[in-house]
Amino acid sequence: MSKTRDFQNLINEPGSFILPGAYDAMSARLIEEIGFKAIYATGAGISNAQLGWADVGLTSLKEVVDIVARMTEVTTKPIVVDGDTGFGNAINVLRTVREFERAGVAAIQMEDQVSPKKCGHFSGKEVISKEEMVGKIKAALDARHDENLAIMARTDALAVNGIEDALDRAHAYSEAGADIIFVEAPTTIDQLQQITHSLKGIPQVINLVEGGRTPLISLKEAEDLGFKIMLCANTVLRSAIKGITDSLRILKEEGSQENLLNLICTWEERQSLFKLNQIKEWEKKYLYSE
């Protein structure tokens, strides 16, 4: 079964699920190893980890495609890619979808921000017109070769124009053919309830950013509210930053690794994650065969 079909089954079967964010092949593989059902290729995480800059639209389509292709190569789980604004207008979206589809993704998220975009929980965002975004969604649907490739439409209008405009856009994006709707950065439980009530019956995303605008809730609470996907886009990246910082601080202050061993994986865990045994099997089969 294809990864696109796997993801369609996920969004259509009963129950909600957590979608953790990966920023490279290693973090994608870890998410699969722990047992999550799908992986999110986070635009913010890729910008942070690969460029060393904040999520303000600095990454190019080619950079993201290359990184996501490495993720799909080493994982069996469906990957949802953060496609930002589609990297341009509706004509650019045609190419964006084809590039991501060739890279092996199962779903593409696009948002209605003005390009260059900003993180959904940053201030100072701007949005394009509803009509322009509808055109982008239609272009995305026409560009895909696999009809199971899911299109996730995100609106950032709540922070810019208020909840009524955000809901109006969400309905328009669903009517245009988007498989999943994502109203970004609600700030209260009442707004969360208003969103799911208004869009009842449509698969929806709640994006939970630690320290962001949306209140942190559990998966059960998200499901009870009516959200299908609980997106935790940068939990993995931020835990990695904390772990690396703590390890480096001990190494710098103490000049020894003795007291940081509990902060790092074992030698065996590292080699297991990166499939050293598989490589050794290939060596025996291909390098040393008679």
PDB file of N, CA and C in Angstrom, residues 132-200:
ATOM      1  N   GLU A 132      -7.373  34.193  -4.122  1.00  0.00           N
ATOM      2  CA  GLU A 132      -6.059  33.751  -4.588  1.00  0.00           C
ATOM      3  C   GLU A 132      -5.692  32.408  -3.992  1.00  0.00           C
ATOM      4  N   MET A 133      -6.012  32.209  -2.720  1.00  0.00           N
ATOM      5  CA  MET A 133      -5.697  30.936  -2.079  1.00  0.00           C
ATOM      6  C   MET A 133      -6.540  29.809  -2.671  1.00  0.00           C
ATOM      7  N   VAL A 134      -7.783  30.080  -2.984  1.00  0.00           N
ATOM      8  CA  VAL A 134      -8.618  29.064  -3.643  1.00  0.00           C
ATOM      9  C   VAL A 134      -7.974  28.635  -4.958  1.00  0.00           C
ATOM     10  N   GLY A 135      -7.439  29.597  -5.696  1.00  0.00           N
ATOM     11  CA  GLY A 135      -6.745  29.275  -6.935  1.00  0.00           C
ATOM     12  C   GLY A 135      -5.532  28.395  -6.701  1.00  0.00           C
ATOM     13  N   LYS A 136      -4.814  28.643  -5.620  1.00  0.00           N
ATOM     14  CA  LYS A 136      -3.643  27.809  -5.291  1.00  0.00           C
ATOM     15  C   LYS A 136      -4.075  26.377  -4.968  1.00  0.00           C
ATOM     16  N   ILE A 137      -5.157  26.229  -4.244  1.00  0.00           N
ATOM     17  CA  ILE A 137      -5.646  24.890  -3.897  1.00  0.00           C
ATOM     18  C   ILE A 137      -6.055  24.141  -5.161  1.00  0.00           C
ATOM     19  N   LYS A 138      -6.757  24.820  -6.061  1.00  0.00           N
ATOM     20  CA  LYS A 138      -7.170  24.179  -7.311  1.00  0.00           C
ATOM     21  C   LYS A 138      -5.959  23.791  -8.149  1.00  0.00           C
ATOM     22  N   ALA A 139      -4.941  24.637  -8.158  1.00  0.00           N
ATOM     23  CA  ALA A 139      -3.714  24.320  -8.887  1.00  0.00           C
ATOM     24  C   ALA A 139      -3.045  23.089  -8.288  1.00  0.00           C
ATOM     25  N   ALA A 140      -3.013  23.014  -6.964  1.00  0.00           N
ATOM     26  CA  ALA A 140      -2.407  21.867  -6.292  1.00  0.00           C
ATOM     27  C   ALA A 140      -3.132  20.574  -6.636  1.00  0.00           C
ATOM     28  N   LEU A 141      -4.442  20.620  -6.648  1.00  0.00           N
ATOM     29  CA  LEU A 141      -5.225  19.430  -6.973  1.00  0.00           C
ATOM     30  C   LEU A 141      -5.004  19.000  -8.420  1.00  0.00           C
ATOM     31  N   ASP A 142      -4.899  19.958  -9.318  1.00  0.00           N
ATOM     32  CA  ASP A 142      -4.686  19.639 -10.729  1.00  0.00           C
ATOM     33  C   ASP A 142      -3.274  19.117 -10.984  1.00  0.00           C
ATOM     34  N   ALA A 143      -2.307  19.564 -10.180  1.00  0.00           N
ATOM     35  CA  ALA A 143      -0.906  19.202 -10.420  1.00  0.00           C
ATOM     36  C   ALA A 143      -0.565  17.795  -9.961  1.00  0.00           C
ATOM     37  N   ARG A 144      -1.270  17.277  -8.984  1.00  0.00           N
ATOM     38  CA  ARG A 144      -0.902  15.971  -8.436  1.00  0.00           C
ATOM     39  C   ARG A 144      -1.227  14.849  -9.428  1.00  0.00           C
ATOM     40  N   HIS A 145      -0.359  13.859  -9.487  1.00  0.00           N
ATOM     41  CA  HIS A 145      -0.602  12.677 -10.312  1.00  0.00           C
ATOM     42  C   HIS A 145      -1.377  11.623  -9.527  1.00  0.00           C
ATOM     43  N   ASP A 146      -1.111  11.554  -8.238  1.00  0.00           N
ATOM     44  CA  ASP A 146      -1.761  10.581  -7.357  1.00  0.00           C
ATOM     45  C   ASP A 146      -2.921  11.279  -6.658  1.00  0.00           C
ATOM     46  N   GLU A 147      -4.141  10.840  -6.933  1.00  0.00           N
ATOM     47  CA  GLU A 147      -5.308  11.495  -6.329  1.00  0.00           C
ATOM     48  C   GLU A 147      -5.380  11.303  -4.825  1.00  0.00           C
ATOM     49  N   ASN A 148      -4.590  10.369  -4.294  1.00  0.00           N
ATOM     50  CA  ASN A 148      -4.553  10.174  -2.844  1.00  0.00           C
ATOM     51  C   ASN A 148      -3.598  11.131  -2.135  1.00  0.00           C
ATOM     52  N   LEU A 149      -2.777  11.868  -2.896  1.00  0.00           N
ATOM     53  CA  LEU A 149      -1.922  12.880  -2.289  1.00  0.00           C
ATOM     54  C   LEU A 149      -2.807  13.949  -1.654  1.00  0.00           C
ATOM     55  N   ALA A 150      -2.735  14.085  -0.335  1.00  0.00           N
ATOM     56  CA  ALA A 150      -3.644  14.972   0.389  1.00  0.00           C
ATOM     57  C   ALA A 150      -3.143  16.415   0.359  1.00  0.00           C
ATOM     58  N   ILE A 151      -4.079  17.344   0.243  1.00  0.00           N
ATOM     59  CA  ILE A 151      -3.781  18.772   0.308  1.00  0.00           C
ATOM     60  C   ILE A 151      -4.366  19.323   1.605  1.00  0.00           C
ATOM     61  N   MET A 152      -3.486  19.889   2.427  1.00  0.00           N
ATOM     62  CA  MET A 152      -3.883  20.505   3.694  1.00  0.00           C
ATOM     63  C   MET A 152      -3.835  22.022   3.517  1.00  0.00           C
ATOM     64  N   ALA A 153      -4.963  22.677   3.695  1.00  0.00           N
ATOM     65  CA  ALA A 153      -5.037  24.128   3.503  1.00  0.00           C
ATOM     66  C   ALA A 153      -5.062  24.821   4.865  1.00  0.00           C
ATOM     67  N   ARG A 154      -4.105  25.704   5.058  1.00  0.00           N
ATOM     68  CA  ARG A 154      -3.997  26.446   6.323  1.00  0.00           C
ATOM     69  C   ARG A 154      -4.349  27.908   6.098  1.00  0.00           C
ATOM     70  N   THR A 155      -5.119  28.459   7.034  1.00  0.00           N
ATOM     71  CA  THR A 155      -5.364  29.899   7.010  1.00  0.00           C
ATOM     72  C   THR A 155      -4.761  30.560   8.238  1.00  0.00           C
ATOM     73  N   ASP A 156      -4.072  31.665   8.004  1.00  0.00           N
ATOM     74  CA  ASP A 156      -3.487  32.474   9.070  1.00  0.00           C
ATOM     75  C   ASP A 156      -4.300  33.736   9.317  1.00  0.00           C
ATOM     76  N   ALA A 157      -5.549  33.740   8.812  1.00  0.00           N
ATOM     77  CA  ALA A 157      -6.359  34.959   8.855  1.00  0.00           C
ATOM     78  C   ALA A 157      -6.853  35.304  10.247  1.00  0.00           C
ATOM     79  N   LEU A 158      -6.894  34.330  11.154  1.00  0.00           N
ATOM     80  CA  LEU A 158      -7.450  34.609  12.484  1.00  0.00           C
ATOM     81  C   LEU A 158      -6.695  35.745  13.166  1.00  0.00           C
ATOM     82  N   ALA A 159      -5.366  35.678  13.141  1.00  0.00           N
ATOM     83  CA  ALA A 159      -4.553  36.702  13.804  1.00  0.00           C
ATOM     84  C   ALA A 159      -4.586  38.035  13.065  1.00  0.00           C
ATOM     85  N   VAL A 160      -4.940  37.996  11.777  1.00  0.00           N
ATOM     86  CA  VAL A 160      -4.902  39.205  10.954  1.00  0.00           C
ATOM     87  C   VAL A 160      -6.268  39.884  10.889  1.00  0.00           C
ATOM     88  N   ASN A 161      -7.300  39.081  10.579  1.00  0.00           N
ATOM     89  CA  ASN A 161      -8.631  39.640  10.335  1.00  0.00           C
ATOM     90  C   ASN A 161      -9.700  39.169  11.308  1.00  0.00           C
ATOM     91  N   GLY A 162      -9.364  38.226  12.192  1.00  0.00           N
ATOM     92  CA  GLY A 162     -10.354  37.742  13.154  1.00  0.00           C
ATOM     93  C   GLY A 162     -10.922  36.395  12.762  1.00  0.00           C
ATOM     94  N   ILE A 163     -11.666  35.813  13.702  1.00  0.00           N
ATOM     95  CA  ILE A 163     -12.129  34.437  13.538  1.00  0.00           C
ATOM     96  C   ILE A 163     -13.164  34.271  12.452  1.00  0.00           C
ATOM     97  N   GLU A 164     -14.017  35.268  12.239  1.00  0.00           N
ATOM     98  CA  GLU A 164     -15.055  35.127  11.220  1.00  0.00           C
ATOM     99  C   GLU A 164     -14.440  34.984   9.833  1.00  0.00           C
ATOM    100  N   ASP A 165     -13.448  35.803   9.539  1.00  0.00           N
ATOM    101  CA  ASP A 165     -12.786  35.691   8.244  1.00  0.00           C
ATOM    102  C   ASP A 165     -12.044  34.365   8.133  1.00  0.00           C
ATOM    103  N   ALA A 166     -11.429  33.935   9.223  1.00  0.00           N
ATOM    104  CA  ALA A 166     -10.706  32.662   9.201  1.00  0.00           C
ATOM    105  C   ALA A 166     -11.660  31.511   8.889  1.00  0.00           C
ATOM    106  N   LEU A 167     -12.829  31.516   9.496  1.00  0.00           N
ATOM    107  CA  LEU A 167     -13.800  30.446   9.254  1.00  0.00           C
ATOM    108  C   LEU A 167     -14.369  30.522   7.846  1.00  0.00           C
ATOM    109  N   ASP A 168     -14.608  31.732   7.367  1.00  0.00           N
ATOM    110  CA  ASP A 168     -15.089  31.898   6.000  1.00  0.00           C
ATOM    111  C   ASP A 168     -14.074  31.326   5.009  1.00  0.00           C
ATOM    112  N   ARG A 169     -12.808  31.627   5.231  1.00  0.00           N
ATOM    113  CA  ARG A 169     -11.758  31.096   4.368  1.00  0.00           C
ATOM    114  C   ARG A 169     -11.662  29.578   4.488  1.00  0.00           C
ATOM    115  N   ALA A 170     -11.761  29.068   5.700  1.00  0.00           N
ATOM    116  CA  ALA A 170     -11.660  27.624   5.906  1.00  0.00           C
ATOM    117  C   ALA A 170     -12.738  26.882   5.121  1.00  0.00           C
ATOM    118  N   HIS A 171     -13.956  27.390   5.154  1.00  0.00           N
ATOM    119  CA  HIS A 171     -15.035  26.764   4.387  1.00  0.00           C
ATOM    120  C   HIS A 171     -14.762  26.845   2.891  1.00  0.00           C
ATOM    121  N   ALA A 172     -14.279  27.990   2.429  1.00  0.00           N
ATOM    122  CA  ALA A 172     -13.983  28.161   1.007  1.00  0.00           C
ATOM    123  C   ALA A 172     -12.880  27.201   0.562  1.00  0.00           C
ATOM    124  N   TYR A 173     -11.875  26.994   1.404  1.00  0.00           N
ATOM    125  CA  TYR A 173     -10.761  26.114   1.048  1.00  0.00           C
ATOM    126  C   TYR A 173     -11.223  24.653   1.007  1.00  0.00           C
ATOM    127  N   SER A 174     -12.116  24.298   1.930  1.00  0.00           N
ATOM    128  CA  SER A 174     -12.670  22.950   1.908  1.00  0.00           C
ATOM    129  C   SER A 174     -13.511  22.738   0.653  1.00  0.00           C
ATOM    130  N   GLU A 175     -14.336  23.725   0.317  1.00  0.00           N
ATOM    131  CA  GLU A 175     -15.173  23.624  -0.879  1.00  0.00           C
ATOM    132  C   GLU A 175     -14.332  23.568  -2.151  1.00  0.00           C
ATOM    133  N   ALA A 176     -13.134  24.165  -2.115  1.00  0.00           N
ATOM    134  CA  ALA A 176     -12.240  24.134  -3.277  1.00  0.00           C
ATOM    135  C   ALA A 176     -11.594  22.769  -3.465  1.00  0.00           C
ATOM    136  N   GLY A 177     -11.697  21.910  -2.437  1.00  0.00           N
ATOM    137  CA  GLY A 177     -11.195  20.550  -2.572  1.00  0.00           C
ATOM    138  C   GLY A 177     -10.107  20.143  -1.606  1.00  0.00           C
ATOM    139  N   ALA A 178      -9.712  21.020  -0.681  1.00  0.00           N
ATOM    140  CA  ALA A 178      -8.685  20.645   0.297  1.00  0.00           C
ATOM    141  C   ALA A 178      -9.182  19.485   1.155  1.00  0.00           C
ATOM    142  N   ASP A 179      -8.303  18.538   1.416  1.00  0.00           N
ATOM    143  CA  ASP A 179      -8.669  17.346   2.191  1.00  0.00           C
ATOM    144  C   ASP A 179      -8.717  17.633   3.686  1.00  0.00           C
ATOM    145  N   ILE A 180      -7.882  18.546   4.144  1.00  0.00           N
ATOM    146  CA  ILE A 180      -7.722  18.836   5.569  1.00  0.00           C
ATOM    147  C   ILE A 180      -7.658  20.343   5.739  1.00  0.00           C
ATOM    148  N   ILE A 181      -8.273  20.848   6.804  1.00  0.00           N
ATOM    149  CA  ILE A 181      -8.292  22.286   7.078  1.00  0.00           C
ATOM    150  C   ILE A 181      -7.534  22.572   8.370  1.00  0.00           C
ATOM    151  N   PHE A 182      -6.801  23.670   8.351  1.00  0.00           N
ATOM    152  CA  PHE A 182      -5.886  24.029   9.428  1.00  0.00           C
ATOM    153  C   PHE A 182      -6.061  25.530   9.690  1.00  0.00           C
ATOM    154  N   VAL A 183      -6.803  25.846  10.748  1.00  0.00           N
ATOM    155  CA  VAL A 183      -6.948  27.247  11.175  1.00  0.00           C
ATOM    156  C   VAL A 183      -5.853  27.514  12.195  1.00  0.00           C
ATOM    157  N   GLU A 184      -4.897  28.342  11.824  1.00  0.00           N
ATOM    158  CA  GLU A 184      -3.706  28.551  12.637  1.00  0.00           C
ATOM    159  C   GLU A 184      -3.917  29.566  13.752  1.00  0.00           C
ATOM    160  N   ALA A 185      -3.301  29.264  14.896  1.00  0.00           N
ATOM    161  CA  ALA A 185      -3.108  30.171  16.032  1.00  0.00           C
ATOM    162  C   ALA A 185      -4.371  30.692  16.714  1.00  0.00           C
ATOM    163  N   PRO A 186      -5.389  29.835  16.971  1.00  0.00           N
ATOM    164  CA  PRO A 186      -6.455  30.260  17.885  1.00  0.00           C
ATOM    165  C   PRO A 186      -5.871  30.442  19.281  1.00  0.00           C
ATOM    166  N   THR A 187      -6.453  31.320  20.054  1.00  0.00           N
ATOM    167  CA  THR A 187      -5.834  31.697  21.330  1.00  0.00           C
ATOM    168  C   THR A 187      -6.607  31.245  22.566  1.00  0.00           C
ATOM    169  N   THR A 188      -7.815  30.713  22.393  1.00  0.00           N
ATOM    170  CA  THR A 188      -8.619  30.294  23.543  1.00  0.00           C
ATOM    171  C   THR A 188      -9.323  28.976  23.245  1.00  0.00           C
ATOM    172  N   ILE A 189      -9.756  28.306  24.301  1.00  0.00           N
ATOM    173  CA  ILE A 189     -10.546  27.087  24.138  1.00  0.00           C
ATOM    174  C   ILE A 189     -11.854  27.413  23.423  1.00  0.00           C
ATOM    175  N   ASP A 190     -12.449  28.567  23.720  1.00  0.00           N
ATOM    176  CA  ASP A 190     -13.689  28.966  23.040  1.00  0.00           C
ATOM    177  C   ASP A 190     -13.489  29.060  21.538  1.00  0.00           C
ATOM    178  N   GLN A 191     -12.355  29.614  21.111  1.00  0.00           N
ATOM    179  CA  GLN A 191     -12.082  29.688  19.675  1.00  0.00           C
ATOM    180  C   GLN A 191     -11.895  28.298  19.085  1.00  0.00           C
ATOM    181  N   LEU A 192     -11.219  27.416  19.799  1.00  0.00           N
ATOM    182  CA  LEU A 192     -11.055  26.043  19.327  1.00  0.00           C
ATOM    183  C   LEU A 192     -12.409  25.373  19.134  1.00  0.00           C
ATOM    184  N   GLN A 193     -13.305  25.569  20.087  1.00  0.00           N
ATOM    185  CA  GLN A 193     -14.638  24.992  19.980  1.00  0.00           C
ATOM    186  C   GLN A 193     -15.411  25.594  18.815  1.00  0.00           C
ATOM    187  N   GLN A 194     -15.261  26.894  18.612  1.00  0.00           N
ATOM    188  CA  GLN A 194     -15.946  27.565  17.522  1.00  0.00           C
ATOM    189  C   GLN A 194     -15.475  27.040  16.167  1.00  0.00           C
ATOM    190  N   ILE A 195     -14.172  26.808  16.069  1.00  0.00           N
ATOM    191  CA  ILE A 195     -13.599  26.306  14.812  1.00  0.00           C
ATOM    192  C   ILE A 195     -14.132  24.915  14.489  1.00  0.00           C
ATOM    193  N   THR A 196     -14.045  23.988  15.444  1.00  0.00           N
ATOM    194  CA  THR A 196     -14.465  22.616  15.158  1.00  0.00           C
ATOM    195  C   THR A 196     -15.979  22.517  14.960  1.00  0.00           C
ATOM    196  N   HIS A 197     -16.745  23.347  15.665  1.00  0.00           N
ATOM    197  CA  HIS A 197     -18.193  23.338  15.477  1.00  0.00           C
ATOM    198  C   HIS A 197     -18.561  23.841  14.089  1.00  0.00           C
ATOM    199  N   SER A 198     -17.906  24.907  13.650  1.00  0.00           N
ATOM    200  CA  SER A 198     -18.205  25.483  12.343  1.00  0.00           C
ATOM    201  C   SER A 198     -17.789  24.555  11.210  1.00  0.00           C
ATOM    202  N   LEU A 199     -16.711  23.800  11.409  1.00  0.00           N
ATOM    203  CA  LEU A 199     -16.162  22.950  10.351  1.00  0.00           C
ATOM    204  C   LEU A 199     -16.419  21.472  10.621  1.00  0.00           C
ATOM    205  N   LYS A 200     -17.465  21.184  11.345  1.00  0.00           N
ATOM    206  CA  LYS A 200     -17.770  19.812  11.743  1.00  0.00           C
ATOM    207  C   LYS A 200     -17.858  18.904  10.515  1.00  0.00           C
TER     208      LYS A 200
END
